[in-house]
Coordinates of C-alpha atoms in Angstrom, one line a residue:
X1 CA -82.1 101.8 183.4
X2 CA -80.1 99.0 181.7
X3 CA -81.1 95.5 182.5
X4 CA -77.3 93.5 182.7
X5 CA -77.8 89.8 181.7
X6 CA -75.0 87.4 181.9
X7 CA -75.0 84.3 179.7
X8 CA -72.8 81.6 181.8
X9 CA -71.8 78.4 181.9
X10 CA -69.5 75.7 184.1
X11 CA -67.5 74.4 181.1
X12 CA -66.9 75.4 177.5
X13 CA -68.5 74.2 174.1
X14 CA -71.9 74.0 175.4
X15 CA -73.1 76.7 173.4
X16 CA -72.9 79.7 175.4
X17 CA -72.0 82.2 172.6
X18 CA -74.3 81.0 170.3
X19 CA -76.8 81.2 173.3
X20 CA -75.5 85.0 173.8
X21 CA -76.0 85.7 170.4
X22 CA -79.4 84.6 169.8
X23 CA -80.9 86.2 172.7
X24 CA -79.4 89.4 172.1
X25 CA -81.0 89.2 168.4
X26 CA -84.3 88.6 170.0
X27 CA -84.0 91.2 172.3
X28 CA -83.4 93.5 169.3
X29 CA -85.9 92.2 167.0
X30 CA -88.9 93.0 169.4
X31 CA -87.4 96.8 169.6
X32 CA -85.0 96.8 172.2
X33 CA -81.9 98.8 172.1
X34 CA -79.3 95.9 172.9
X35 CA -75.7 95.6 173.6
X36 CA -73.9 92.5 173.6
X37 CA -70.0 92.4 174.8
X38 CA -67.3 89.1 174.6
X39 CA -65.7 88.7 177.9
X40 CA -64.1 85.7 176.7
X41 CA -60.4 88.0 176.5
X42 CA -57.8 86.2 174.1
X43 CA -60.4 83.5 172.7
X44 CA -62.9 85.9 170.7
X45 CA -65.7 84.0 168.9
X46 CA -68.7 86.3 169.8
X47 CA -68.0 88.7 166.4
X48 CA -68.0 85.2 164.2
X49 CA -71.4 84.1 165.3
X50 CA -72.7 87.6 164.9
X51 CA -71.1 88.0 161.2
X52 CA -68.9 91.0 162.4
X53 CA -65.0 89.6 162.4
X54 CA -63.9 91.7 159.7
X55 CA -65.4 95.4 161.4
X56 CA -63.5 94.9 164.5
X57 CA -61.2 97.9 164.8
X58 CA -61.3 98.2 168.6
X59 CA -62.3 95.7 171.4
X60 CA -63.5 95.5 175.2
X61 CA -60.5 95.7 176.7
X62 CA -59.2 98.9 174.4
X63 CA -62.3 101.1 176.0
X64 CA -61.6 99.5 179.5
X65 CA -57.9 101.1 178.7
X66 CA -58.5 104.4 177.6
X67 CA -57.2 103.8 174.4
X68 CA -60.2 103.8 172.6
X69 CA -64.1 105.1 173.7
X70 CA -66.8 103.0 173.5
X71 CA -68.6 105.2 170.5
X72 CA -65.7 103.9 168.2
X73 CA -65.4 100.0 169.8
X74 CA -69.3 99.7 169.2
X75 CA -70.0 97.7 166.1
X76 CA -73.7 98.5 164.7
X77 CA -75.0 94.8 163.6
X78 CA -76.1 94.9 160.0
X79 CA -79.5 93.5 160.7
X80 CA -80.6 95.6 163.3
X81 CA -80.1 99.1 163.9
X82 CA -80.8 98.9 167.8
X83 CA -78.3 95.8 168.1
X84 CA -74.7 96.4 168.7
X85 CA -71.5 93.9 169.1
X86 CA -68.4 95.0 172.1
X87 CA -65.7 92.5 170.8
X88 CA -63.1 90.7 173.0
X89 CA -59.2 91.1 172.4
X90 CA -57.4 88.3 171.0
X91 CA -54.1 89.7 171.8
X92 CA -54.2 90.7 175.6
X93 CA -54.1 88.7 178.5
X94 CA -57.1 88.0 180.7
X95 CA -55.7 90.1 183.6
X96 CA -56.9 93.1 181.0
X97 CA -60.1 93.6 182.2
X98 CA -60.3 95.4 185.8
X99 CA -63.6 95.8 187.8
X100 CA -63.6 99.3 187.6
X101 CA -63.1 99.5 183.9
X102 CA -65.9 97.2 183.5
X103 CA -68.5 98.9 185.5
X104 CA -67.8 102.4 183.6
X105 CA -68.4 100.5 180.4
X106 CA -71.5 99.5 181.8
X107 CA -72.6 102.6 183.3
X108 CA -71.6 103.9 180.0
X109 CA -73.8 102.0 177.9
X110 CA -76.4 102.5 180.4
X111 CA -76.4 106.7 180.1
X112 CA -76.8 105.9 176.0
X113 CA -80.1 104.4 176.0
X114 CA -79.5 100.8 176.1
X115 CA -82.0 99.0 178.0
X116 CA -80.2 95.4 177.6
X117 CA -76.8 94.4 178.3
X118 CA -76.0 90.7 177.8
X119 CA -72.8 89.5 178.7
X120 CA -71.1 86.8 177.2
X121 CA -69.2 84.9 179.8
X122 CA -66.2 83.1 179.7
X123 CA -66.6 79.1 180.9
X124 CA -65.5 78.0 184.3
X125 CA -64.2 80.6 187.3
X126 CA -61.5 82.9 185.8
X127 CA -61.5 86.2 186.1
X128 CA -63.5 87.3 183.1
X129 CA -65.9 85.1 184.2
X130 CA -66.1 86.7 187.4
X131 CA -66.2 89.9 185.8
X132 CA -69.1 89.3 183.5
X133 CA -71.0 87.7 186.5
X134 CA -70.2 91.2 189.1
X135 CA -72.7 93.4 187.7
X136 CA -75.9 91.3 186.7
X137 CA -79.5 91.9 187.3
X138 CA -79.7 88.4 185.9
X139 CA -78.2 85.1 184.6
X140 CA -79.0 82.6 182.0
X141 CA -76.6 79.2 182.8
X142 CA -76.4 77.1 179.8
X143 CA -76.1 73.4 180.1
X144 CA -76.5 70.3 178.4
X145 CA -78.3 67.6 179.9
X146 CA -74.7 65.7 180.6
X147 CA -73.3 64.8 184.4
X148 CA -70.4 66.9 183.8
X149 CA -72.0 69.9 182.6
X150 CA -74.8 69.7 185.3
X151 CA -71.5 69.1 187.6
X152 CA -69.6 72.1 186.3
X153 CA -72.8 74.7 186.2
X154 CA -73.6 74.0 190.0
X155 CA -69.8 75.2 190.4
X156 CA -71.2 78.5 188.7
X157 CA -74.2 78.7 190.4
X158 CA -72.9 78.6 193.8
X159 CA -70.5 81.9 192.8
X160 CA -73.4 83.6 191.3
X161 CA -75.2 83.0 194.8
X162 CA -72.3 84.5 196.9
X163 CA -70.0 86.6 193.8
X164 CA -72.2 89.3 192.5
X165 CA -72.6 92.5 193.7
X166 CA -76.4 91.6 194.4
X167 CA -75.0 88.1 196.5
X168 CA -73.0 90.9 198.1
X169 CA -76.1 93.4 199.0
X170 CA -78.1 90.2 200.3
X171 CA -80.2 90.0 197.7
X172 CA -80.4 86.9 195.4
X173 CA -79.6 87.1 191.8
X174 CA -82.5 85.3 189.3
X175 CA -81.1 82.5 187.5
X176 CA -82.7 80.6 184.7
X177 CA -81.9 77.3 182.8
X178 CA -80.8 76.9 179.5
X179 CA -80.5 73.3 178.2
X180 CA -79.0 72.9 174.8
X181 CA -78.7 69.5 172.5
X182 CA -81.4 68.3 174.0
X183 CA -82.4 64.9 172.4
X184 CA -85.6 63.4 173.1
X185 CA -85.0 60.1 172.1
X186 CA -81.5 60.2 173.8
X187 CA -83.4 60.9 177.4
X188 CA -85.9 58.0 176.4
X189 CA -82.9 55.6 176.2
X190 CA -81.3 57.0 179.1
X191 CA -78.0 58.5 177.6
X192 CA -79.3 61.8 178.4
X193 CA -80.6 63.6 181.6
X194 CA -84.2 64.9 181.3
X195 CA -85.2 68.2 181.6
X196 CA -86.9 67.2 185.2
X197 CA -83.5 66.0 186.2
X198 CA -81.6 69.0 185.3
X199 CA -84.0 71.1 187.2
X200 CA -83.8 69.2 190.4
X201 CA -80.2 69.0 190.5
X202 CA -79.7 72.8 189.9
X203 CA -82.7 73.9 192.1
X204 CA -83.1 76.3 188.3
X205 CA -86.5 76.3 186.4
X206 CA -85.9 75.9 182.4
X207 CA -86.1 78.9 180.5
X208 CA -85.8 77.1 177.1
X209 CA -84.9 73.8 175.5
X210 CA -82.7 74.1 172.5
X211 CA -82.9 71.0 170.4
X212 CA -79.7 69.3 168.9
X213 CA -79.4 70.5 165.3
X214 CA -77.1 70.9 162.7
X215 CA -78.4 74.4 162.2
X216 CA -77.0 75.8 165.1
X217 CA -73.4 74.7 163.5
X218 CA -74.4 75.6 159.9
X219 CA -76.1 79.3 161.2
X220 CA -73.0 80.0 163.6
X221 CA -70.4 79.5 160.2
X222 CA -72.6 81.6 158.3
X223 CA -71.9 84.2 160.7
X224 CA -76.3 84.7 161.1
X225 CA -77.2 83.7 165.0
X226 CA -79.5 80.5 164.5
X227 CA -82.5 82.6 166.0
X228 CA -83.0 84.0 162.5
X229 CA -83.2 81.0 161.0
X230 CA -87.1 80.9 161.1
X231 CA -87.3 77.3 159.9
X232 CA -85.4 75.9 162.3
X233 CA -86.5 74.0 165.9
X234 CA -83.3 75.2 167.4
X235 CA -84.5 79.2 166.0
X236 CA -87.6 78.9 167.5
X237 CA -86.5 77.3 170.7
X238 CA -84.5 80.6 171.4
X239 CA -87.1 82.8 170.6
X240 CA -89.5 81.3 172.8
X241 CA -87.0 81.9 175.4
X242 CA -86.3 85.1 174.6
X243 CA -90.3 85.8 174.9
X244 CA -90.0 83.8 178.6
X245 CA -87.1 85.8 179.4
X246 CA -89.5 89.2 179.0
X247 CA -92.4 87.4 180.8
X248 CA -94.4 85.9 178.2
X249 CA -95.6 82.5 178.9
X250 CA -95.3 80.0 176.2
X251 CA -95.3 76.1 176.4
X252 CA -91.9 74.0 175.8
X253 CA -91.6 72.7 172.8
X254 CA -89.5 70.0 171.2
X255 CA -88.6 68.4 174.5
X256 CA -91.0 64.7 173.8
X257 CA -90.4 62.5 171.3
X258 CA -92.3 63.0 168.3
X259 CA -94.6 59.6 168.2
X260 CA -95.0 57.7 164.8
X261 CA -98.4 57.2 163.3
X262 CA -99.7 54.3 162.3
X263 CA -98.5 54.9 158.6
X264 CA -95.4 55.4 159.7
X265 CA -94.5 52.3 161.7
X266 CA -96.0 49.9 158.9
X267 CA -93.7 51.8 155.6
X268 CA -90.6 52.3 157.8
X269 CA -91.3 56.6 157.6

């Protein structure tokens, strides 16, 4: 049985896709046979992170017409034979998608082995956004440690308590936290809301802390999801919540600042 894992947020640009990405890739790098679709209809982006642009023949909303099946709109990520990349139209309109077309797509991938779905969400409360919500066993909300964002994700939170099919069954749907550009020093000097604070505002626990980096912009360019960049805070951060997201327990890192020695302080390092 598929596990269906929407990846959602309250407001764009706070790095949902590249969230999306990267969690998929770690999904598929420990061995599990992974699907990851745009629902984001007429602003694609998910096949740019994941290096795939140029292999798009069909799309999502193709399948959910009839006028393509899902064998042929599946593109097989290069890295990762188990991975595979549903792209969003650019050309339709967001009225495309229909609830009944997405759940066969679903069930669909479901009845071909995969055992993780993760949907990439539209920001805010349109109708893909809704649609990518229905159907999940489970969310991940990325925020940034912002008022507005915080703001805008209890919008989406509130919807994923009453919107899903599970609201609609009476049973809850399991959330997580996501904070991305998290700076350290920022929440020292109080330009920045601390993990604690984000917590307590959306009654979510964190499943990861992504630290602001330039390698998230640099790996997302390059078309490579910044998970594989094995160098990289930001890389690591999603891969230790990927391992949360399966149950593993590891501790946060990069969420303190990192203090200066004595060394340091005295040469300026």
């Amino acid at each position: 049985m598929a596990e269906i894992i929407v990846v959602t947020s309250g407001k764009g640009g706070v790095g949902k896709t590249t969230s999306s990405a990267s969690i998929a890739i770690g999904l598929a790098r420990r061995g599990h046979r992974t699907a990851v679709i745009d629902f984001d209809v007429g602003l694609r982006n998910l096949d740019l992170i994941m290096g795939c642009e140029r292999r798009v023949v069909y799309d999502f909303v193709n399948v959910v017409q009839g006028e393509a099946t899902l064998k042929q709109a599946l593109i097989k990520d290069k890295r990762f034979d188990n991975l595979f990349v549903l792209a969003a139209s650019q050309t339709r309109d967001k009225d495309a998608l229909t609830k009944e077309g997405v759940e066969k797509v679903l069930k669909d991938l479901a009845a071909d082995g995969f055992e993780y779905i993760v949907c990439d969400s539209p920001a805010g409360i349109e109708k893909g956004a809704f649609l990518a919500m229905y159907f999940a066993d489970k969310a991940v909300v990325v925020v940034n440690p912002e008022v507005s964002s915080v703001r805008d994700s209890d919008r989406i939170i509130g919807l994923l308590d009453s919107k899903t099919r599970r609201a609609e069954g009476g049973e809850p749907l399991p959330a997580h936290l996501l904070l991305t550009r998290y700076s350290p020093g920022r929440v020292d000097t109080g330009e920045m809301l601390s993990i604690t604070d984000v917590e307590e505002v959306l009654g979510l626990k964190a499943l990861g802390v992504v630290p602001e980096s330039t390698d998230v912009l640099n790996a997302s360019n390059k078309g490579e999801p910044v998970i594989l960049e094995a160098e990289s805070e930001a890389g690591q951060a999603y891969e230790d919540a990927v391992a949360r997201l399966l149950g593993e327990e590891r501790p946060m890192r990069f969420t303190t600042l990192e203090k200066k020695g004595f060394f340091s302080k005295l040469f300026g390092g």
